[in-house]
Amino acid sequence: MNVAFKTSEFKQVIPASLPQVDRVCDELKAFLNAQDLGGYFFGLSLMLREALVNAVVHGCSMDEKHCIGIEIQCDDQGIVMVIEDPGPGFDWRRLQLKQADVLQDHGRGMLIFRCYATDVAYNDKGNQLTLRKSY
């Protein structure tokens, strides 16, 4: 799929399904390339994929009737990604400093975010994630 981006903003609302995660990550690559920011693709796609999978699985319980909001903006300071689902959220404060078990197939999201983002923030409810990557 060829997607052209002429602005420094990427907004989508997607059904909560795992195939949509792959599609959005492909579109992220086109968006970043259009901004001459393709060098940031690996880290940003890793974070976006993790956030979206969490939103699909945990926030929406794999129910495609629910939707996930995605907003990505580029400015002269960096790139900001906001992912929001309609779910009940989670207690991110409790899990914030928990050590990830790298041998498990789950539970590594916060570690990934800490490694690749400059700033990580959740809303109080825990169903909206904001990731900033400075240049």
PDB file of C-alpha atoms in Angstrom, residues 6-134:
ATOM      1  CA  LYS A   6       2.172  15.788   3.274  1.00  0.00           C
ATOM      2  CA  THR A   7       1.810  16.930   6.859  1.00  0.00           C
ATOM      3  CA  SER A   8       3.726  16.332  10.050  1.00  0.00           C
ATOM      4  CA  GLU A   9       0.690  14.687  11.621  1.00  0.00           C
ATOM      5  CA  PHE A  10      -0.602  11.128  11.376  1.00  0.00           C
ATOM      6  CA  LYS A  11      -4.027  10.361  12.876  1.00  0.00           C
ATOM      7  CA  GLN A  12      -6.034   7.175  12.632  1.00  0.00           C
ATOM      8  CA  VAL A  13      -8.766   5.312  14.434  1.00  0.00           C
ATOM      9  CA  ILE A  14      -8.512   1.586  13.866  1.00  0.00           C
ATOM     10  CA  PRO A  15     -10.574  -1.457  14.823  1.00  0.00           C
ATOM     11  CA  ALA A  16      -8.989  -3.486  17.615  1.00  0.00           C
ATOM     12  CA  SER A  17      -7.405  -6.254  15.547  1.00  0.00           C
ATOM     13  CA  LEU A  18      -3.851  -7.509  15.233  1.00  0.00           C
ATOM     14  CA  PRO A  19      -3.744  -7.247  11.396  1.00  0.00           C
ATOM     15  CA  GLN A  20      -4.470  -3.527  11.811  1.00  0.00           C
ATOM     16  CA  VAL A  21      -1.312  -3.246  13.943  1.00  0.00           C
ATOM     17  CA  ASP A  22       0.816  -4.462  11.025  1.00  0.00           C
ATOM     18  CA  ARG A  23      -0.905  -2.084   8.620  1.00  0.00           C
ATOM     19  CA  VAL A  24      -0.391   0.946  10.874  1.00  0.00           C
ATOM     20  CA  CYS A  25       3.286   0.094  11.373  1.00  0.00           C
ATOM     21  CA  ASP A  26       3.714  -0.079   7.586  1.00  0.00           C
ATOM     22  CA  GLU A  27       2.062   3.323   7.283  1.00  0.00           C
ATOM     23  CA  LEU A  28       4.320   4.692  10.031  1.00  0.00           C
ATOM     24  CA  LYS A  29       7.302   3.875   7.828  1.00  0.00           C
ATOM     25  CA  ALA A  30       5.838   5.827   4.897  1.00  0.00           C
ATOM     26  CA  PHE A  31       4.953   8.728   7.189  1.00  0.00           C
ATOM     27  CA  LEU A  32       8.454   8.917   8.684  1.00  0.00           C
ATOM     28  CA  ASN A  33      10.107   8.646   5.273  1.00  0.00           C
ATOM     29  CA  ALA A  34       7.946  11.537   4.033  1.00  0.00           C
ATOM     30  CA  GLN A  35       9.261  13.611   6.945  1.00  0.00           C
ATOM     31  CA  ASP A  36      12.892  12.541   6.273  1.00  0.00           C
ATOM     32  CA  LEU A  37      12.813  10.725   9.603  1.00  0.00           C
ATOM     33  CA  GLY A  38      13.180   7.154   8.371  1.00  0.00           C
ATOM     34  CA  GLY A  39      16.163   6.625  10.678  1.00  0.00           C
ATOM     35  CA  TYR A  40      13.787   6.646  13.640  1.00  0.00           C
ATOM     36  CA  PHE A  41      11.593   3.864  12.240  1.00  0.00           C
ATOM     37  CA  PHE A  42      12.980   0.901  14.182  1.00  0.00           C
ATOM     38  CA  GLY A  43      12.523   2.311  17.678  1.00  0.00           C
ATOM     39  CA  LEU A  44       9.255   4.049  16.913  1.00  0.00           C
ATOM     40  CA  SER A  45       7.731   1.015  15.208  1.00  0.00           C
ATOM     41  CA  LEU A  46       8.814  -1.213  18.084  1.00  0.00           C
ATOM     42  CA  MET A  47       7.106   1.104  20.584  1.00  0.00           C
ATOM     43  CA  LEU A  48       4.032   1.610  18.414  1.00  0.00           C
ATOM     44  CA  ARG A  49       3.613  -2.115  17.815  1.00  0.00           C
ATOM     45  CA  GLU A  50       3.909  -2.878  21.538  1.00  0.00           C
ATOM     46  CA  ALA A  51       1.437  -0.135  22.469  1.00  0.00           C
ATOM     47  CA  LEU A  52      -1.070  -1.197  19.829  1.00  0.00           C
ATOM     48  CA  VAL A  53      -0.875  -4.892  20.691  1.00  0.00           C
ATOM     49  CA  ASN A  54      -1.460  -3.992  24.349  1.00  0.00           C
ATOM     50  CA  ALA A  55      -4.439  -1.844  23.355  1.00  0.00           C
ATOM     51  CA  VAL A  56      -5.909  -4.616  21.177  1.00  0.00           C
ATOM     52  CA  VAL A  57      -5.355  -7.452  23.657  1.00  0.00           C
ATOM     53  CA  HIS A  58      -5.804  -5.753  27.025  1.00  0.00           C
ATOM     54  CA  GLY A  59      -7.707  -2.539  26.363  1.00  0.00           C
ATOM     55  CA  CYS A  60     -10.171  -3.954  23.841  1.00  0.00           C
ATOM     56  CA  SER A  61     -10.099  -7.681  24.704  1.00  0.00           C
ATOM     57  CA  MET A  62      -9.557  -8.460  20.989  1.00  0.00           C
ATOM     58  CA  ASP A  63     -13.051  -7.119  20.233  1.00  0.00           C
ATOM     59  CA  GLU A  64     -13.027  -5.460  16.799  1.00  0.00           C
ATOM     60  CA  LYS A  65     -16.136  -3.486  17.734  1.00  0.00           C
ATOM     61  CA  HIS A  66     -13.824  -1.328  19.841  1.00  0.00           C
ATOM     62  CA  CYS A  67     -11.482   1.206  18.275  1.00  0.00           C
ATOM     63  CA  ILE A  68      -8.033   2.500  19.096  1.00  0.00           C
ATOM     64  CA  GLY A  69      -6.953   6.076  18.466  1.00  0.00           C
ATOM     65  CA  ILE A  70      -3.476   6.812  17.166  1.00  0.00           C
ATOM     66  CA  GLU A  71      -1.929  10.249  16.797  1.00  0.00           C
ATOM     67  CA  ILE A  72       1.656  10.875  15.768  1.00  0.00           C
ATOM     68  CA  GLN A  73       3.104  14.365  15.429  1.00  0.00           C
ATOM     69  CA  CYS A  74       6.518  15.586  14.380  1.00  0.00           C
ATOM     70  CA  ASP A  75       7.842  18.986  15.322  1.00  0.00           C
ATOM     71  CA  ASP A  76      11.245  20.603  15.635  1.00  0.00           C
ATOM     72  CA  GLN A  77      11.773  18.935  19.038  1.00  0.00           C
ATOM     73  CA  GLY A  78      10.907  15.354  18.178  1.00  0.00           C
ATOM     74  CA  ILE A  79       8.142  12.858  17.553  1.00  0.00           C
ATOM     75  CA  VAL A  80       5.147  12.311  19.822  1.00  0.00           C
ATOM     76  CA  MET A  81       2.915   9.237  19.634  1.00  0.00           C
ATOM     77  CA  VAL A  82      -0.379   9.001  21.519  1.00  0.00           C
ATOM     78  CA  ILE A  83      -2.267   5.705  21.645  1.00  0.00           C
ATOM     79  CA  GLU A  84      -5.651   5.463  23.367  1.00  0.00           C
ATOM     80  CA  ASP A  85      -8.109   2.626  23.796  1.00  0.00           C
ATOM     81  CA  PRO A  86     -11.606   2.567  25.336  1.00  0.00           C
ATOM     82  CA  GLY A  87     -10.674  -0.029  27.955  1.00  0.00           C
ATOM     83  CA  PRO A  88     -10.648   0.245  31.732  1.00  0.00           C
ATOM     84  CA  GLY A  89      -6.943   1.073  31.800  1.00  0.00           C
ATOM     85  CA  PHE A  90      -4.405  -0.406  34.192  1.00  0.00           C
ATOM     86  CA  ASP A  91      -2.373   0.590  37.229  1.00  0.00           C
ATOM     87  CA  TRP A  92       0.715   1.795  35.400  1.00  0.00           C
ATOM     88  CA  ARG A  93       2.146   3.299  38.583  1.00  0.00           C
ATOM     89  CA  ARG A  94       2.435  -0.155  40.167  1.00  0.00           C
ATOM     90  CA  LEU A  95       4.092  -1.643  37.099  1.00  0.00           C
ATOM     91  CA  GLN A  96       6.301   1.320  36.223  1.00  0.00           C
ATOM     92  CA  LEU A  97       9.435   0.089  37.974  1.00  0.00           C
ATOM     93  CA  LYS A  98       8.786  -3.647  37.716  1.00  0.00           C
ATOM     94  CA  GLN A  99      11.651  -5.541  36.161  1.00  0.00           C
ATOM     95  CA  ALA A 100      10.744  -7.281  32.917  1.00  0.00           C
ATOM     96  CA  ASP A 101      11.467 -10.978  32.539  1.00  0.00           C
ATOM     97  CA  VAL A 102      13.043 -11.092  29.097  1.00  0.00           C
ATOM     98  CA  LEU A 103      12.374 -14.836  28.858  1.00  0.00           C
ATOM     99  CA  GLN A 104       8.599 -14.314  29.008  1.00  0.00           C
ATOM    100  CA  ASP A 105       6.483 -13.595  25.933  1.00  0.00           C
ATOM    101  CA  HIS A 106       4.723 -10.701  27.683  1.00  0.00           C
ATOM    102  CA  GLY A 107       5.398  -7.940  30.194  1.00  0.00           C
ATOM    103  CA  ARG A 108       8.175  -6.113  28.326  1.00  0.00           C
ATOM    104  CA  GLY A 109       6.225  -3.068  27.136  1.00  0.00           C
ATOM    105  CA  MET A 110       7.372  -0.618  29.785  1.00  0.00           C
ATOM    106  CA  LEU A 111      10.979  -1.738  29.343  1.00  0.00           C
ATOM    107  CA  ILE A 112      10.725  -1.149  25.593  1.00  0.00           C
ATOM    108  CA  PHE A 113       9.192   2.276  26.167  1.00  0.00           C
ATOM    109  CA  ARG A 114      11.909   3.250  28.689  1.00  0.00           C
ATOM    110  CA  CYS A 115      14.650   2.111  26.297  1.00  0.00           C
ATOM    111  CA  TYR A 116      13.399   3.827  23.140  1.00  0.00           C
ATOM    112  CA  ALA A 117      11.391   6.874  24.272  1.00  0.00           C
ATOM    113  CA  THR A 118      12.709  10.095  25.720  1.00  0.00           C
ATOM    114  CA  ASP A 119       9.511  10.507  27.783  1.00  0.00           C
ATOM    115  CA  VAL A 120       6.735   8.048  28.668  1.00  0.00           C
ATOM    116  CA  ALA A 121       3.431   9.173  30.176  1.00  0.00           C
ATOM    117  CA  TYR A 122       0.040   7.615  30.885  1.00  0.00           C
ATOM    118  CA  ASN A 123      -3.214   9.318  31.714  1.00  0.00           C
ATOM    119  CA  ASP A 124      -4.575   8.672  35.218  1.00  0.00           C
ATOM    120  CA  LYS A 125      -6.874   5.903  34.031  1.00  0.00           C
ATOM    121  CA  GLY A 126      -4.071   4.085  32.201  1.00  0.00           C
ATOM    122  CA  ASN A 127      -5.783   3.766  28.827  1.00  0.00           C
ATOM    123  CA  GLN A 128      -3.828   6.486  27.033  1.00  0.00           C
ATOM    124  CA  LEU A 129      -0.086   6.319  26.432  1.00  0.00           C
ATOM    125  CA  THR A 130       2.068   9.215  25.249  1.00  0.00           C
ATOM    126  CA  LEU A 131       5.574   8.505  23.964  1.00  0.00           C
ATOM    127  CA  ARG A 132       8.024  11.255  22.990  1.00  0.00           C
ATOM    128  CA  LYS A 133      11.228  10.653  21.092  1.00  0.00           C
ATOM    129  CA  SER A 134      13.500  13.698  20.952  1.00  0.00           C
TER     130      SER A 134
END
